[in-house]
Amino acid sequence: MAHTAKRQVRCAHVELHNGAVYMELLIRNSPLGCLSTSTWAFAIEATILAPLRNLPQGQLWLVACAQRTRFTIPDEVTHWTDHSIQYWLYNMQNLYHDGISDSISIRNALGNTQSIRTKTMSLLLWGVASWSTVIAHIGAFNDLLACQLLGCSLIRQANNSVDALGIRWVHDVLAPGWSPGIMLVQQVIGPFTAIDNKWVVIPPTVLRFIQTWQEQMYPTLTTHVDFATITTVDPVTLNWTQDGTQFYGSNPMCPYGTPQLYVQPSFGCYDDCATQVLHTIDLTGVSVLFATLWMSSTLISAIPQVCHLCHTTTPVCTRALLQVQNSSSEIEMDVSNVTSKLTREWMALNISFMQMANRNGIDFVLTQPLIDISYSDPWTFYGWVMVYEWLVGQREVYSFDGDEGSVTLMSQAHPSFTMAANALELPQNACTYISFVSVYVTFVLCSVGLLVLMYAVAVGFDFDGVNLFQFNRVVGSVWVDRPILFVRCMTALFNLAQRRSHLRLSTASLRCNRLRGPFGCRRLWRARQRGSVTSSKTYYCW
């Protein structure tokens, strides 16, 4: 069902273990009859099911799908494993922003678990105007719609397939027009509608390293508040600074750029291709320190070469690096035993920075490795800065695989999303009617106690004080009633069994904190009061 023959070959070899490329796995986990009851049922019938019935094995496959049995999750996992399905990875798209729902579970002393959502975001449609990844893959719904209108089949072996009818996905369906960028992207990566843009996962060893390094550096960095200062610079690799060079852009999903005299940012998930802006990098004290870990020379000796790459911000860059150098002299960092191994892992990823350009009337694509293992190129310093931003979640890495080639790009730096947690997600101390019952019991006990006190004053406190120890039992049973008292006791028991929690926004993240008094989880007098009420359950139920 791939758009091109080369794309089909990639599916059979590169995507062999990716469950997202198999239509059968979706059908297996969908309700019976889903293909015939879907809103796309007519398009699915015309473009997929009807052609399958004319193929030797197609009819057998359709019968097997119709008579399938819904399996349990363990059985489904076994089925996937038996067929070498190891992961599920979609192509990246920016037509929709996926919904997010993260939660934590809090278990109390009684074993009851309460789920609390810490952040949530609904599925968001950005709109067709912002859908830049449409040129990489137009989506299954557009495949169905186009073939239904053109009378073709999505099955490549069918007699009325797109190739058999001479239909071209790029020119007849997508129709992107013409520009130098469109020509260059298809020459270097491959034809549109058949490009795979996949999210690249951070290697586990690298992730463990950055976590360990941050833990080691955190106590020292907290004393250097100036390390949080952001300095924006505009470096350009030396190989791209020849006279007469103009730049169309660096985002292969935005191939409509006009020639500019400045280098432009790389691919961005939120880039709607509306403007062409200058490529910049933000330097912080922490990112600069991380970059110096991998340098063969000291930071002070590398400052002239590193900052010379900046076109308009050389003085600013120099001041920022000198400030970090002066502040970091007391920081001891020794990672020489792991840098060589991790550097090899970086090189295996082959992350690049590309730019579509024109010089002397000739259009071409410039590429620059993010990391130079020989450290001879000062651009490598900025490459490590961008790598650090990737490791802490400010950037992402995507691979663009097409029929003609492949390129792995570091994305633009993206601002963080702010998603405020709803305080109402926290469990309440008691529901409304339980609260009213507790207040009623307290009111009755206090009222009767006040009457007893008034009587004691009237008789000059001439009574046996030992009888006061029976006050709770007698008044509770006579004036309140045992079922209500039992509810109050159980409320106190549940209250003691769990810690009070509240959501607090820190400088880095949202945290769920437990409220603590000077004597641990609760103030001592409150714990004693609730314990007394709980223990009274023993004689109320007697």
Coordinates of C-alpha atoms in Angstrom, one line a residue:
M1 CA 0.0 0.0 0.0
A2 CA 3.1 2.3 -0.1
H3 CA 3.0 5.3 -2.5
T4 CA 6.2 4.2 -4.3
A5 CA 8.0 0.9 -5.0
K6 CA 11.1 2.1 -3.0
R7 CA 8.9 3.1 -0.1
Q8 CA 7.4 -0.4 -0.1
V9 CA 11.0 -1.9 0.0
R10 CA 11.7 0.3 3.0
C11 CA 8.6 -0.9 4.7
A12 CA 9.7 -4.5 4.2
H13 CA 13.2 -4.0 5.5
V14 CA 13.6 -0.9 7.6
E15 CA 10.1 -0.9 9.2
L16 CA 9.9 -4.7 9.6
H17 CA 9.6 -4.6 13.4
N18 CA 7.4 -1.4 13.5
G19 CA 3.8 -2.4 14.3
A20 CA 2.5 1.0 13.0
V21 CA 3.0 0.0 9.4
Y22 CA 0.7 -3.1 9.6
M23 CA -3.0 -2.5 8.9
E24 CA -3.8 -5.9 10.4
L25 CA -2.8 -4.9 13.9
L26 CA -5.3 -2.1 13.8
I27 CA -8.1 -4.3 12.6
R28 CA -7.3 -7.0 15.2
N29 CA -7.8 -4.5 18.0
S30 CA -10.9 -2.9 16.6
P31 CA -14.5 -4.0 17.1
L32 CA -15.9 -6.7 14.7
G33 CA -17.3 -5.2 11.5
C34 CA -15.4 -2.0 12.0
L35 CA -14.4 -1.8 8.3
S36 CA -18.1 -1.9 7.2
T37 CA -19.4 0.4 9.8
S38 CA -16.7 3.1 9.7
T39 CA -17.6 6.6 8.3
W40 CA -15.0 5.7 5.6
A41 CA -16.7 2.4 4.9
F42 CA -17.4 3.2 1.2
A43 CA -13.9 4.5 0.5
I44 CA -12.3 1.4 2.3
E45 CA -14.5 -0.9 0.3
A46 CA -13.7 0.7 -3.1
T47 CA -9.9 1.2 -2.6
I48 CA -8.9 -1.7 -0.3
L49 CA -11.4 -4.5 0.3
A50 CA -12.8 -4.9 -3.3
P51 CA -9.3 -5.1 -4.9
L52 CA -8.2 -7.6 -2.1
R53 CA -11.0 -10.0 -3.1
N54 CA -9.4 -10.3 -6.6
L55 CA -6.0 -11.3 -5.2
P56 CA -5.1 -15.0 -4.5
Q57 CA -4.5 -14.5 -0.8
G58 CA -6.7 -11.4 -0.3
Q59 CA -10.0 -13.3 0.1
L60 CA -8.4 -15.6 2.7
W61 CA -7.1 -12.6 4.7
L62 CA -10.5 -10.9 4.7
V63 CA -12.2 -14.1 5.9
A64 CA -9.6 -14.4 8.7
C65 CA -10.2 -10.8 9.7
A66 CA -13.9 -11.2 9.8
Q67 CA -13.8 -14.4 11.9
R68 CA -11.1 -13.2 14.3
T69 CA -11.3 -13.7 18.0
R70 CA -10.7 -10.8 20.4
F71 CA -7.6 -11.8 22.4
T72 CA -6.5 -10.7 25.9
I73 CA -3.7 -8.3 26.2
P74 CA -1.1 -11.0 27.1
D75 CA -2.2 -13.1 24.1
E76 CA -2.0 -10.1 21.8
V77 CA 1.5 -9.3 23.1
T78 CA 2.5 -12.9 22.3
H79 CA 1.1 -12.6 18.8
W80 CA 3.1 -9.5 18.1
T81 CA 6.3 -11.0 19.5
D82 CA 5.8 -14.2 17.4
H83 CA 5.8 -11.9 14.3
S84 CA 8.8 -9.9 15.4
I85 CA 6.8 -6.7 16.2
Q86 CA 8.9 -4.9 18.7
Y87 CA 7.7 -1.3 18.8
W88 CA 5.0 1.1 17.5
L89 CA 6.3 4.4 15.9
Y90 CA 4.2 6.7 13.8
N91 CA 5.4 9.3 11.3
M92 CA 5.4 12.7 12.9
Q93 CA 2.5 15.0 11.9
N94 CA 1.5 18.5 12.9
L95 CA -2.1 18.6 11.7
Y96 CA -3.2 17.7 15.3
H97 CA -1.6 18.2 18.6
D98 CA -2.0 14.9 20.5
G99 CA -3.9 15.0 23.7
I100 CA -2.0 14.5 26.9
S101 CA -3.2 13.0 30.2
D102 CA -0.6 12.3 32.9
S103 CA -1.6 11.1 36.4
I104 CA 0.0 9.8 39.6
S105 CA -1.5 7.2 42.0
I106 CA -1.4 7.7 45.8
R107 CA -2.0 4.6 47.9
N108 CA -3.0 5.1 51.6
A109 CA -2.4 2.8 54.5
L110 CA -5.6 0.9 53.9
G111 CA -4.4 -0.1 50.4
N112 CA -6.9 2.2 48.6
T113 CA -5.4 4.0 45.5
Q114 CA -6.5 7.4 44.3
S115 CA -5.5 8.6 40.8
I116 CA -4.7 12.3 40.4
R117 CA -4.2 13.9 37.1
T118 CA -1.2 16.2 37.2
K119 CA -1.6 17.6 33.7
T120 CA -4.0 17.3 30.8
M121 CA -4.5 18.7 27.3
S122 CA -7.2 17.9 24.9
L123 CA -6.7 16.9 21.2
L124 CA -6.1 20.1 19.3
L125 CA -6.6 20.7 15.6
W126 CA -4.0 23.2 14.3
G127 CA -5.6 23.5 10.9
V128 CA -4.6 22.7 7.3
A129 CA -2.8 26.0 6.9
S130 CA -0.2 24.9 9.6
W131 CA 0.0 21.4 8.4
S132 CA 3.6 21.5 7.0
T133 CA 4.2 17.7 7.2
V134 CA 1.5 17.1 4.6
I135 CA 4.2 17.1 1.9
A136 CA 5.9 14.1 3.6
H137 CA 2.8 12.0 3.9
I138 CA -0.7 13.2 3.2
G139 CA -2.5 10.9 5.7
A140 CA -4.5 7.7 5.3
F141 CA -7.8 9.6 5.1
N142 CA -6.5 11.6 2.1
D143 CA -5.2 8.4 0.5
L144 CA -8.7 6.9 0.7
L145 CA -10.4 10.1 -0.5
A146 CA -8.1 10.6 -3.5
C147 CA -8.3 7.0 -4.7
Q148 CA -12.1 6.9 -4.2
L149 CA -12.4 10.0 -6.4
L150 CA -9.9 8.8 -9.0
G151 CA -11.2 5.3 -9.1
C152 CA -7.9 3.7 -8.2
S153 CA -6.8 1.2 -5.5
L154 CA -4.4 1.6 -2.7
I155 CA -3.2 -2.1 -3.1
R156 CA -0.1 -2.0 -5.3
Q157 CA -0.7 -5.5 -6.8
A158 CA -4.2 -4.5 -7.9
N159 CA -5.0 -4.0 -11.6
N160 CA -6.3 -0.5 -10.9
S161 CA -3.5 0.6 -8.6
V162 CA -2.1 4.2 -8.7
D163 CA 1.0 3.1 -10.7
A164 CA -1.1 0.9 -13.1
L165 CA -3.3 3.9 -14.0
G166 CA -0.4 6.3 -14.4
I167 CA -1.4 8.5 -11.5
R168 CA 1.4 10.4 -9.7
W169 CA 0.9 11.2 -6.1
V170 CA 3.0 14.3 -6.1
H171 CA 1.8 16.0 -9.2
D172 CA -1.8 14.7 -9.5
V173 CA -2.8 14.5 -5.8
L174 CA -0.6 16.8 -3.7
A175 CA 0.2 19.3 -6.5
P176 CA 2.8 21.3 -4.5
G177 CA 3.8 23.6 -7.4
W178 CA 7.4 24.5 -8.0
S179 CA 10.2 26.2 -6.1
P180 CA 13.9 25.7 -5.7
G181 CA 13.2 24.2 -2.2
I182 CA 10.7 21.7 -3.6
M183 CA 13.2 20.5 -6.2
L184 CA 16.1 20.2 -3.7
V185 CA 14.2 18.3 -1.1
Q186 CA 13.0 15.7 -3.6
Q187 CA 16.5 15.4 -5.1
V188 CA 18.2 14.9 -1.7
I189 CA 15.5 13.0 0.3
G190 CA 12.9 11.8 -2.2
P191 CA 9.5 12.5 -3.7
F192 CA 6.8 14.0 -1.5
T193 CA 4.1 11.9 0.0
A194 CA 6.6 9.0 0.5
I195 CA 8.9 10.5 3.1
D196 CA 9.1 9.0 6.6
N197 CA 9.8 11.5 9.4
K198 CA 10.4 9.6 12.5
W199 CA 11.2 10.7 16.0
V200 CA 14.7 9.7 17.1
V201 CA 15.0 8.3 20.7
I202 CA 17.8 9.4 23.0
P203 CA 20.2 6.5 23.6
P204 CA 19.7 5.1 27.1
T205 CA 23.4 5.3 28.0
V206 CA 23.4 9.0 27.0
L207 CA 20.2 9.7 29.0
R208 CA 21.7 8.0 32.1
F209 CA 24.9 10.1 31.7
I210 CA 23.1 13.4 31.5
Q211 CA 20.9 12.5 34.6
T212 CA 24.0 11.5 36.6
W213 CA 25.9 14.7 35.5
Q214 CA 23.0 16.9 36.4
E215 CA 22.8 15.3 39.9
Q216 CA 26.5 15.8 40.4
M217 CA 26.4 19.4 39.2
Y218 CA 23.2 20.5 40.9
P219 CA 24.5 21.4 44.3
T220 CA 27.2 23.6 42.7
L221 CA 25.0 25.2 40.1
T222 CA 22.4 26.3 42.7
T223 CA 25.0 28.7 44.1
H224 CA 25.7 30.3 40.6
V225 CA 22.4 32.1 39.8
D226 CA 24.1 33.7 36.8
F227 CA 24.2 30.3 35.1
A228 CA 20.5 30.7 34.3
T229 CA 21.1 33.8 32.2
I230 CA 20.3 33.3 28.6
T231 CA 22.5 34.8 25.9
T232 CA 21.3 34.6 22.3
V233 CA 24.0 34.2 19.5
D234 CA 23.8 33.7 15.7
P235 CA 26.7 31.4 14.8
V236 CA 27.2 30.2 11.2
T237 CA 29.6 27.4 10.2
L238 CA 32.6 28.5 8.4
N239 CA 31.8 26.4 5.3
W240 CA 28.7 28.4 4.7
T241 CA 30.1 31.9 4.8
Q242 CA 31.3 32.2 1.2
D243 CA 30.4 35.5 -0.6
G244 CA 27.3 35.4 -2.7
T245 CA 25.6 32.6 -0.8
Q246 CA 21.9 32.9 -0.2
F247 CA 19.7 30.6 1.9
Y248 CA 16.2 29.3 1.2
G249 CA 15.8 27.7 4.6
S250 CA 16.7 24.6 6.6
N251 CA 13.3 23.0 7.1
P252 CA 12.6 20.3 4.4
M253 CA 8.9 20.6 5.3
C254 CA 9.0 24.3 4.3
P255 CA 10.4 24.3 0.8
Y256 CA 8.7 27.6 -0.4
G257 CA 11.3 30.0 1.1
T258 CA 12.8 32.8 -0.9
P259 CA 16.6 33.4 -0.9
Q260 CA 17.8 35.3 2.1
L261 CA 21.3 36.5 3.2
Y262 CA 21.1 34.7 6.6
V263 CA 20.9 31.1 7.8
Q264 CA 17.5 30.0 9.0
P265 CA 16.3 27.6 11.7
S266 CA 16.0 23.9 11.2
F267 CA 12.9 21.8 11.2
G268 CA 10.3 22.6 13.8
C269 CA 7.1 20.7 14.7
Y270 CA 5.4 24.0 15.3
D271 CA 6.8 25.8 12.3
D272 CA 4.0 26.8 10.0
C273 CA 6.3 28.1 7.3
A274 CA 4.8 31.6 7.6
T275 CA 8.1 33.6 8.1
Q276 CA 11.8 33.2 7.4
V277 CA 13.7 34.2 10.6
L278 CA 17.4 34.2 11.6
H279 CA 18.8 31.1 13.1
T280 CA 20.0 31.7 16.7
I281 CA 21.1 29.6 19.6
D282 CA 20.5 30.3 23.3
L283 CA 23.6 29.9 25.6
T284 CA 23.2 29.2 29.3
G285 CA 25.9 28.5 31.9
V286 CA 24.8 24.9 32.1
S287 CA 24.8 24.2 28.4
V288 CA 28.2 25.9 28.0
L289 CA 29.6 23.7 30.7
F290 CA 28.2 20.6 29.0
A291 CA 29.8 21.6 25.7
T292 CA 33.2 22.1 27.3
L293 CA 33.1 18.5 28.6
W294 CA 33.8 17.3 25.1
M295 CA 36.3 19.9 24.0
S296 CA 40.0 18.9 23.5
S297 CA 41.1 22.4 24.6
T298 CA 40.1 24.6 27.5
L299 CA 37.2 27.0 27.2
I300 CA 39.3 30.1 27.5
S301 CA 41.5 29.1 24.6
A302 CA 38.5 28.2 22.4
I303 CA 36.5 31.4 22.9
P304 CA 38.0 33.4 20.0
Q305 CA 37.3 30.6 17.5
V306 CA 33.9 29.8 18.9
C307 CA 32.6 33.4 19.0
H308 CA 34.2 34.3 15.7
L309 CA 31.4 32.2 14.0
C310 CA 28.8 34.7 15.2
H311 CA 27.9 37.3 12.6
T312 CA 26.5 40.1 14.8
T313 CA 26.8 38.8 18.4
T314 CA 30.6 38.2 18.7
P315 CA 31.0 40.6 21.7
V316 CA 28.0 39.2 23.5
C317 CA 29.2 35.6 22.9
T318 CA 32.6 36.5 24.3
R319 CA 31.3 38.1 27.5
A320 CA 29.0 35.1 28.1
L321 CA 31.7 32.5 27.7
L322 CA 34.2 34.5 29.8
Q323 CA 31.6 34.8 32.6
V324 CA 31.0 31.0 32.6
Q325 CA 34.8 30.4 32.5
N326 CA 35.3 32.6 35.6
S327 CA 32.4 31.0 37.5
S328 CA 33.3 27.4 36.6
S329 CA 36.9 27.5 37.8
E330 CA 35.9 26.0 41.1
I331 CA 33.7 23.3 39.5
E332 CA 35.5 20.0 39.2
M333 CA 34.3 17.8 36.3
D334 CA 36.0 14.5 35.3
V335 CA 34.1 12.5 32.7
S336 CA 37.1 11.5 30.6
N337 CA 36.3 7.8 31.2
V338 CA 33.0 8.0 29.4
T339 CA 33.3 10.8 26.8
S340 CA 34.9 8.6 24.2
K341 CA 32.2 6.0 24.3
L342 CA 29.4 8.5 24.3
T343 CA 31.0 10.4 21.4
R344 CA 30.9 7.3 19.3
E345 CA 27.2 6.9 20.1
W346 CA 26.6 10.5 19.0
M347 CA 28.5 9.9 15.7
A348 CA 26.3 6.8 15.0
L349 CA 23.2 9.0 15.1
N350 CA 24.7 11.2 12.3
I351 CA 22.7 14.3 13.3
S352 CA 23.2 17.1 10.8
F353 CA 22.3 20.8 10.2
M354 CA 21.2 21.4 6.6
Q355 CA 20.4 24.5 4.6
M356 CA 19.0 24.9 1.1
A357 CA 21.1 27.5 -0.6
N358 CA 22.0 29.3 -3.9
R359 CA 25.3 30.5 -5.1
N360 CA 26.0 32.1 -8.5
G361 CA 22.6 30.9 -9.7
I362 CA 23.1 27.3 -8.7
D363 CA 20.8 25.7 -6.2
F364 CA 22.2 23.1 -3.8
V365 CA 21.9 21.7 -0.3
L366 CA 24.5 22.4 2.4
T367 CA 25.0 20.0 5.3
Q368 CA 27.0 20.3 8.4
P369 CA 27.5 17.5 11.0
L370 CA 26.4 18.6 14.4
I371 CA 29.5 17.0 16.0
D372 CA 33.0 16.9 14.6
I373 CA 34.9 14.1 16.3
S374 CA 38.2 15.7 15.5
Y375 CA 37.1 18.9 17.3
S376 CA 38.8 20.9 14.5
D377 CA 35.6 22.8 13.6
P378 CA 34.6 25.3 16.3
W379 CA 31.0 24.8 15.2
T380 CA 31.1 21.5 17.2
F381 CA 30.8 23.7 20.4
Y382 CA 27.4 24.9 19.3
G383 CA 26.6 21.3 18.3
W384 CA 27.1 20.2 21.9
V385 CA 25.0 23.0 23.1
M386 CA 22.1 21.9 20.9
V387 CA 22.7 18.3 22.0
Y388 CA 22.3 19.4 25.7
E389 CA 19.0 21.1 24.8
W390 CA 17.9 17.9 23.2
L391 CA 18.7 15.9 26.3
V392 CA 16.7 18.2 28.6
G393 CA 13.7 18.3 26.3
Q394 CA 14.1 21.7 24.6
R395 CA 14.8 20.2 21.2
E396 CA 14.0 17.0 19.3
V397 CA 15.7 14.9 16.6
Y398 CA 13.9 13.5 13.6
S399 CA 15.1 11.4 10.7
F400 CA 13.7 12.1 7.2
D401 CA 13.9 8.9 5.1
G402 CA 13.0 9.0 1.4
D403 CA 13.5 7.2 -1.9
E404 CA 16.7 9.1 -2.7
G405 CA 18.4 9.6 0.7
S406 CA 18.1 10.1 4.4
V407 CA 19.0 13.0 6.7
T408 CA 18.7 13.3 10.5
L409 CA 18.1 16.8 11.8
M410 CA 18.0 18.5 15.2
S411 CA 14.8 20.5 15.5
Q412 CA 14.4 24.1 16.6
A413 CA 14.3 24.9 20.3
H414 CA 10.7 24.8 21.4
P415 CA 9.3 26.7 24.4
S416 CA 7.8 24.6 27.2
F417 CA 4.1 24.1 27.5
T418 CA 2.5 25.3 30.7
M419 CA -0.3 23.1 31.9
A420 CA -1.7 24.0 35.3
A421 CA -3.0 21.1 37.4
N422 CA -6.5 21.3 38.7
A423 CA -6.5 21.4 42.5
L424 CA -10.0 19.8 42.5
E425 CA -8.2 16.6 41.3
L426 CA -7.0 16.1 44.9
P427 CA -9.1 13.8 47.0
Q428 CA -11.3 15.8 49.5
N429 CA -11.1 15.0 53.2
A430 CA -14.8 13.8 53.2
C431 CA -17.8 14.2 51.1
T432 CA -20.4 16.8 52.0
Y433 CA -22.9 14.6 53.9
I434 CA -20.1 13.0 55.9
S435 CA -18.9 16.4 56.8
F436 CA -22.4 17.4 58.0
V437 CA -22.6 14.2 60.1
S438 CA -19.3 15.0 61.8
V439 CA -20.3 18.5 62.5
Y440 CA -23.7 17.4 63.9
V441 CA -22.0 14.9 66.3
T442 CA -19.6 17.5 67.5
F443 CA -22.4 20.0 68.1
V444 CA -24.4 17.5 70.1
L445 CA -21.5 16.4 72.2
C446 CA -20.4 20.0 72.9
S447 CA -24.0 21.0 73.7
V448 CA -24.5 18.2 76.2
G449 CA -21.1 18.8 77.7
L450 CA -22.0 22.4 78.2
L451 CA -25.2 21.4 80.1
V452 CA -23.2 19.0 82.2
L453 CA -20.7 21.8 83.0
M454 CA -23.5 24.2 84.0
Y455 CA -25.0 21.5 86.3
A456 CA -21.6 20.8 87.8
V457 CA -21.2 24.5 88.6
A458 CA -24.7 24.6 90.1
V459 CA -23.9 21.8 92.6
G460 CA -20.5 23.1 93.4
F461 CA -18.7 20.3 91.5
D462 CA -20.0 17.8 94.1
F463 CA -20.0 14.7 91.9
D464 CA -17.8 11.6 91.2
G465 CA -15.3 12.8 88.4
V466 CA -14.6 9.2 87.3
N467 CA -18.1 9.2 85.7
L468 CA -16.8 11.7 83.1
F469 CA -14.8 8.9 81.4
Q470 CA -18.2 7.5 80.4
F471 CA -19.4 10.8 78.9
N472 CA -18.6 9.8 75.3
R473 CA -20.2 6.4 75.6
V474 CA -23.4 7.5 77.3
V475 CA -24.0 10.8 75.4
G476 CA -23.1 9.2 72.1
S477 CA -25.4 6.3 72.5
V478 CA -28.4 8.2 73.9
W479 CA -28.2 11.6 72.2
V480 CA -26.6 10.8 68.9
D481 CA -27.1 7.2 67.9
R482 CA -24.6 4.5 67.2
P483 CA -24.7 4.3 63.4
I484 CA -23.9 8.0 63.1
L485 CA -21.1 7.7 65.6
F486 CA -19.7 4.7 63.6
V487 CA -19.7 6.8 60.4
R488 CA -17.7 9.5 62.3
C489 CA -15.2 7.0 63.6
M490 CA -14.6 5.5 60.1
T491 CA -14.1 9.0 58.7
A492 CA -11.4 9.7 61.3
L493 CA -9.9 6.3 60.5
F494 CA -9.6 7.0 56.8
N495 CA -8.3 10.5 57.5
L496 CA -5.5 8.9 59.6
A497 CA -4.7 6.4 57.0
Q498 CA -3.7 8.9 54.3
R499 CA -1.4 11.9 54.2
R500 CA -2.7 15.2 53.2
S501 CA -1.4 16.3 49.8
H502 CA -1.4 19.5 47.8
L503 CA -0.1 20.6 44.4
R504 CA 2.8 23.1 44.5
L505 CA 4.4 24.8 41.5
S506 CA 8.2 24.8 41.8
T507 CA 10.6 26.5 39.5
A508 CA 11.2 23.4 37.5
S509 CA 8.1 21.3 37.6
L510 CA 4.8 20.6 39.3
R511 CA 5.1 18.6 42.4
C512 CA 2.6 16.8 44.7
N513 CA 3.8 17.5 48.2
R514 CA 2.8 16.0 51.5
L515 CA 1.8 18.5 54.2
R516 CA 4.0 18.1 57.3
G517 CA 3.8 19.7 60.7
P518 CA 6.5 20.0 63.3
F519 CA 5.8 16.4 64.4
G520 CA 5.8 14.6 61.1
C521 CA 2.9 14.2 58.8
R522 CA 0.4 16.0 61.0
R523 CA 0.6 18.2 64.1
L524 CA 0.6 16.0 67.2
W525 CA -2.6 17.4 68.7
R526 CA -4.6 16.7 65.5
A527 CA -3.2 13.1 65.3
R528 CA -4.2 12.5 68.9
Q529 CA -7.6 13.9 68.4
R530 CA -8.3 11.8 65.3
G531 CA -6.8 8.7 67.1
S532 CA -9.2 9.2 70.0
V533 CA -12.2 9.4 67.7
T534 CA -11.1 6.3 65.9
S535 CA -10.6 4.3 69.0
S536 CA -14.1 5.1 70.3
K537 CA -15.4 2.8 67.5
T538 CA -14.6 -0.1 69.8
Y539 CA -17.3 0.7 72.4
Y540 CA -19.8 2.3 69.9
C541 CA -20.0 -1.1 68.1
W542 CA -20.0 -3.2 71.3

